[in-house]
XYZ file of C-alpha atoms in Angstrom:
256
model
C -44.536 -51.982 52.266
C -45.710 -48.353 53.074
C -43.589 -45.884 51.677
C -41.553 -43.687 54.192
C -42.422 -40.117 54.757
C -40.260 -37.218 56.442
C -42.068 -34.173 57.202
C -39.746 -30.588 57.108
C -40.259 -27.386 58.699
C -38.254 -24.207 58.920
C -38.795 -22.195 62.342
C -38.075 -19.152 64.135
C -39.768 -18.580 67.565
C -42.786 -20.892 66.728
C -43.573 -22.048 70.053
C -47.253 -20.680 69.945
C -47.863 -23.081 66.609
C -45.270 -25.853 66.732
C -46.708 -28.244 69.133
C -50.273 -28.374 67.500
C -48.447 -28.858 64.050
C -46.343 -31.675 65.254
C -49.118 -33.385 66.987
C -51.182 -33.204 64.062
C -48.285 -35.467 62.212
C -49.030 -38.353 64.561
C -49.336 -41.824 62.557
C -47.907 -40.575 59.221
C -44.294 -39.167 59.853
C -41.389 -41.422 60.263
C -39.002 -38.434 60.104
C -39.630 -34.904 61.405
C -36.716 -32.554 60.143
C -36.960 -28.746 61.934
C -34.296 -26.088 60.658
C -34.508 -23.257 63.117
C -33.276 -19.717 62.962
C -31.919 -18.442 66.281
C -35.077 -19.270 68.126
C -35.053 -17.872 71.607
C -38.287 -19.579 72.705
C -39.328 -22.994 73.432
C -39.362 -23.862 69.854
C -36.299 -26.531 70.014
C -37.970 -27.821 73.562
C -41.187 -28.709 71.600
C -39.114 -30.221 68.390
C -37.058 -32.423 70.812
C -40.549 -33.780 72.403
C -41.514 -34.938 68.860
C -38.191 -36.440 67.994
C -37.552 -34.193 65.452
C -34.180 -34.209 63.560
C -33.073 -30.361 64.304
C -30.109 -28.210 62.575
C -29.220 -24.524 63.658
C -27.701 -23.069 60.969
C -26.017 -19.841 61.883
C -27.103 -17.673 58.871
C -30.375 -16.685 57.401
C -30.070 -17.208 53.698
C -33.871 -16.618 53.129
C -37.030 -18.956 52.988
C -36.278 -20.878 49.809
C -32.595 -21.716 50.683
C -33.256 -22.565 54.155
C -36.219 -24.948 53.002
C -33.555 -27.104 50.592
C -31.466 -27.063 53.765
C -34.157 -28.756 55.474
C -34.799 -30.822 52.533
C -30.896 -31.876 52.449
C -31.541 -33.626 55.730
C -35.004 -35.602 54.700
C -34.316 -39.411 54.557
C -37.944 -40.473 53.402
C -39.048 -41.576 50.224
C -41.487 -38.844 50.412
C -41.449 -35.635 51.735
C -44.108 -33.360 53.138
C -42.838 -29.631 53.544
C -45.078 -27.579 56.257
C -45.154 -24.364 58.057
C -45.616 -24.216 61.838
C -48.591 -22.518 61.224
C -50.084 -25.136 59.333
C -52.166 -28.671 60.580
C -53.043 -31.999 58.958
C -56.801 -32.844 59.452
C -57.429 -37.145 60.176
C -59.078 -36.833 56.598
C -56.059 -35.164 54.990
C -53.551 -37.657 56.502
C -55.716 -40.666 55.170
C -55.578 -39.215 51.720
C -51.723 -38.421 51.754
C -51.331 -42.110 52.799
C -53.194 -43.408 50.060
C -51.711 -41.115 47.300
C -48.095 -41.931 48.305
C -49.168 -45.663 48.366
C -50.586 -45.732 45.019
C -48.708 -42.997 42.941
C -47.647 -45.041 39.747
C -47.060 -41.703 37.751
C -47.176 -38.909 40.162
C -44.105 -37.527 41.816
C -45.639 -34.512 43.518
C -49.129 -33.586 45.085
C -50.742 -29.969 45.452
C -52.659 -29.729 48.670
C -55.249 -26.972 49.069
C -55.067 -24.752 52.369
C -57.860 -23.272 54.341
C -56.574 -20.225 55.772
C -57.629 -18.240 59.055
C -57.711 -14.734 59.030
C -58.254 -12.779 62.745
C -61.206 -15.126 63.655
C -62.455 -17.172 60.770
C -61.442 -18.860 57.724
C -61.799 -17.163 54.482
C -63.399 -18.925 51.848
C -63.016 -16.757 48.835
C -60.717 -13.248 48.223
C -58.536 -15.397 46.268
C -57.442 -17.529 49.430
C -59.714 -20.793 48.887
C -58.894 -23.200 47.100
C -54.955 -22.230 47.535
C -53.446 -25.294 46.097
C -49.468 -25.528 47.048
C -47.221 -27.935 46.012
C -46.012 -29.802 49.237
C -46.041 -33.484 48.939
C -43.540 -35.065 46.720
C -41.058 -37.940 46.184
C -37.439 -36.946 47.401
C -35.197 -36.229 44.753
C -37.648 -35.002 42.299
C -38.107 -31.322 43.437
C -36.332 -28.239 45.074
C -37.152 -25.052 46.434
C -36.587 -21.833 44.481
C -33.788 -19.756 45.963
C -36.390 -16.676 46.620
C -36.071 -14.648 49.775
C -39.589 -14.470 50.102
C -42.498 -16.174 48.492
C -40.357 -19.287 47.374
C -41.934 -22.039 45.897
C -41.498 -25.553 44.994
C -40.100 -26.563 41.645
C -41.326 -30.225 40.870
C -39.625 -32.080 37.946
C -42.707 -34.371 36.975
C -46.579 -34.232 37.231
C -48.419 -32.885 39.929
C -51.847 -33.985 40.985
C -54.351 -32.205 43.618
C -55.359 -33.917 46.744
C -59.107 -33.092 48.018
C -58.835 -32.271 51.802
C -57.615 -29.111 52.541
C -54.798 -28.697 55.357
C -55.521 -26.081 57.958
C -53.407 -22.720 57.950
C -53.566 -20.330 60.890
C -51.886 -17.592 58.999
C -53.339 -14.477 61.254
C -54.755 -14.996 64.762
C -54.631 -11.465 65.499
C -54.298 -7.910 63.751
C -50.692 -7.438 64.978
C -49.533 -10.697 63.369
C -51.209 -9.287 60.124
C -49.287 -5.724 60.638
C -46.092 -7.354 61.451
C -45.906 -9.767 58.178
C -46.860 -7.015 56.156
C -44.122 -5.234 57.165
C -41.407 -8.016 57.093
C -42.770 -9.574 53.565
C -43.187 -5.949 52.184
C -39.592 -5.593 52.699
C -38.253 -8.820 51.571
C -40.021 -8.762 48.606
C -39.034 -4.959 47.805
C -35.541 -5.952 48.063
C -36.036 -8.941 45.835
C -38.211 -6.897 43.267
C -35.454 -3.882 43.526
C -32.441 -6.448 42.814
C -34.159 -7.856 39.527
C -34.586 -4.312 38.278
C -37.688 -3.481 39.122
C -38.505 0.676 39.868
C -41.172 2.659 41.726
C -42.651 5.745 42.708
C -45.593 6.976 45.024
C -48.003 7.022 41.843
C -46.847 3.532 41.167
C -47.209 2.191 44.736
C -50.900 3.924 45.280
C -52.100 2.159 41.968
C -50.716 -1.269 42.774
C -52.236 -0.839 46.297
C -55.742 0.212 44.672
C -55.453 -2.811 42.363
C -54.513 -5.061 44.916
C -57.821 -4.197 46.912
C -60.012 -4.266 44.057
C -58.495 -7.698 42.830
C -59.145 -9.063 46.453
C -62.308 -7.842 47.065
C -64.075 -7.580 43.589
C -62.469 -9.924 41.227
C -61.452 -12.684 43.814
C -65.174 -12.164 45.629
C -63.822 -11.309 48.730
C -66.973 -9.522 49.627
C -68.486 -13.110 50.094
C -66.082 -13.333 53.301
C -67.972 -10.309 54.676
C -66.262 -7.929 57.198
C -63.389 -10.174 57.328
C -63.162 -10.202 53.551
C -63.010 -6.399 53.660
C -60.438 -6.000 56.055
C -58.189 -8.636 54.413
C -58.539 -6.738 51.024
C -57.428 -3.587 52.666
C -54.671 -5.199 53.843
C -53.516 -6.847 50.894
C -54.084 -3.211 49.248
C -51.639 -2.032 52.170
C -48.904 -4.762 51.762
C -48.567 -3.725 47.791
C -48.484 -0.222 48.454
C -45.840 -0.851 51.167
C -44.029 -2.715 48.934
C -43.508 -0.385 45.676
C -42.922 2.409 48.367
C -39.943 0.433 49.574
C -38.508 -0.222 46.171
C -38.722 3.797 45.399
C -37.030 4.333 48.873
C -34.378 1.731 47.793
C -33.746 3.424 44.431
C -33.756 7.012 46.414
C -31.250 5.351 48.928
C -28.857 3.956 46.077
C -28.728 7.482 44.352
C -28.212 9.444 47.123
C -24.845 6.866 47.547
C -24.033 7.729 44.276
């Protein structure tokens, strides 16, 4: 008997992505779980079209806890966690089916991601191969409680799949800037709460280091002009994060 598979997603205003994502699950998912945060577009309508189990909690606890809510609604023997901007290819689907059918000792599989940045897939820059733990036996893993940059914490052995999933992370530059702002804010709040402190000089150094690491150490120059643009935006993201930590510090001092 083929093991059952639940696919879990968390969403917010994902009508531009969700249809393609859920269409790519055809023939593989026995259950689709969508936990949504206040979508005001067609996200829920699209989820209903694919027969998804839908939950809309009133609050937003952060990425990790929200993914655990989705996990708690899964009923399949195996769970695949996806983001709305990710797609399965036919090759990956058949590899997933083989993996869950023959996984005697493995409870979790890492899937490589091929990510899109403003017009092309990035093959270097630290973005490829980008292995993410996503496919696991239900009951053997939970997500970390992080507000942002959450990760799956598997109990058992992790094996790697070969075929990448496609990740349409940035379709245009407005999305890049929007995400830099949102993620630098969330990660600054998280870092500040854990005792990290900063200043403008530190922020500049971290920004320069993130650029150097992406463009030189991770061979971003091999991605051409897109690699240069990505290295700059990585540098900016790091710079803003450390500036925001410093500003949180100033705010706290002013309140005292």
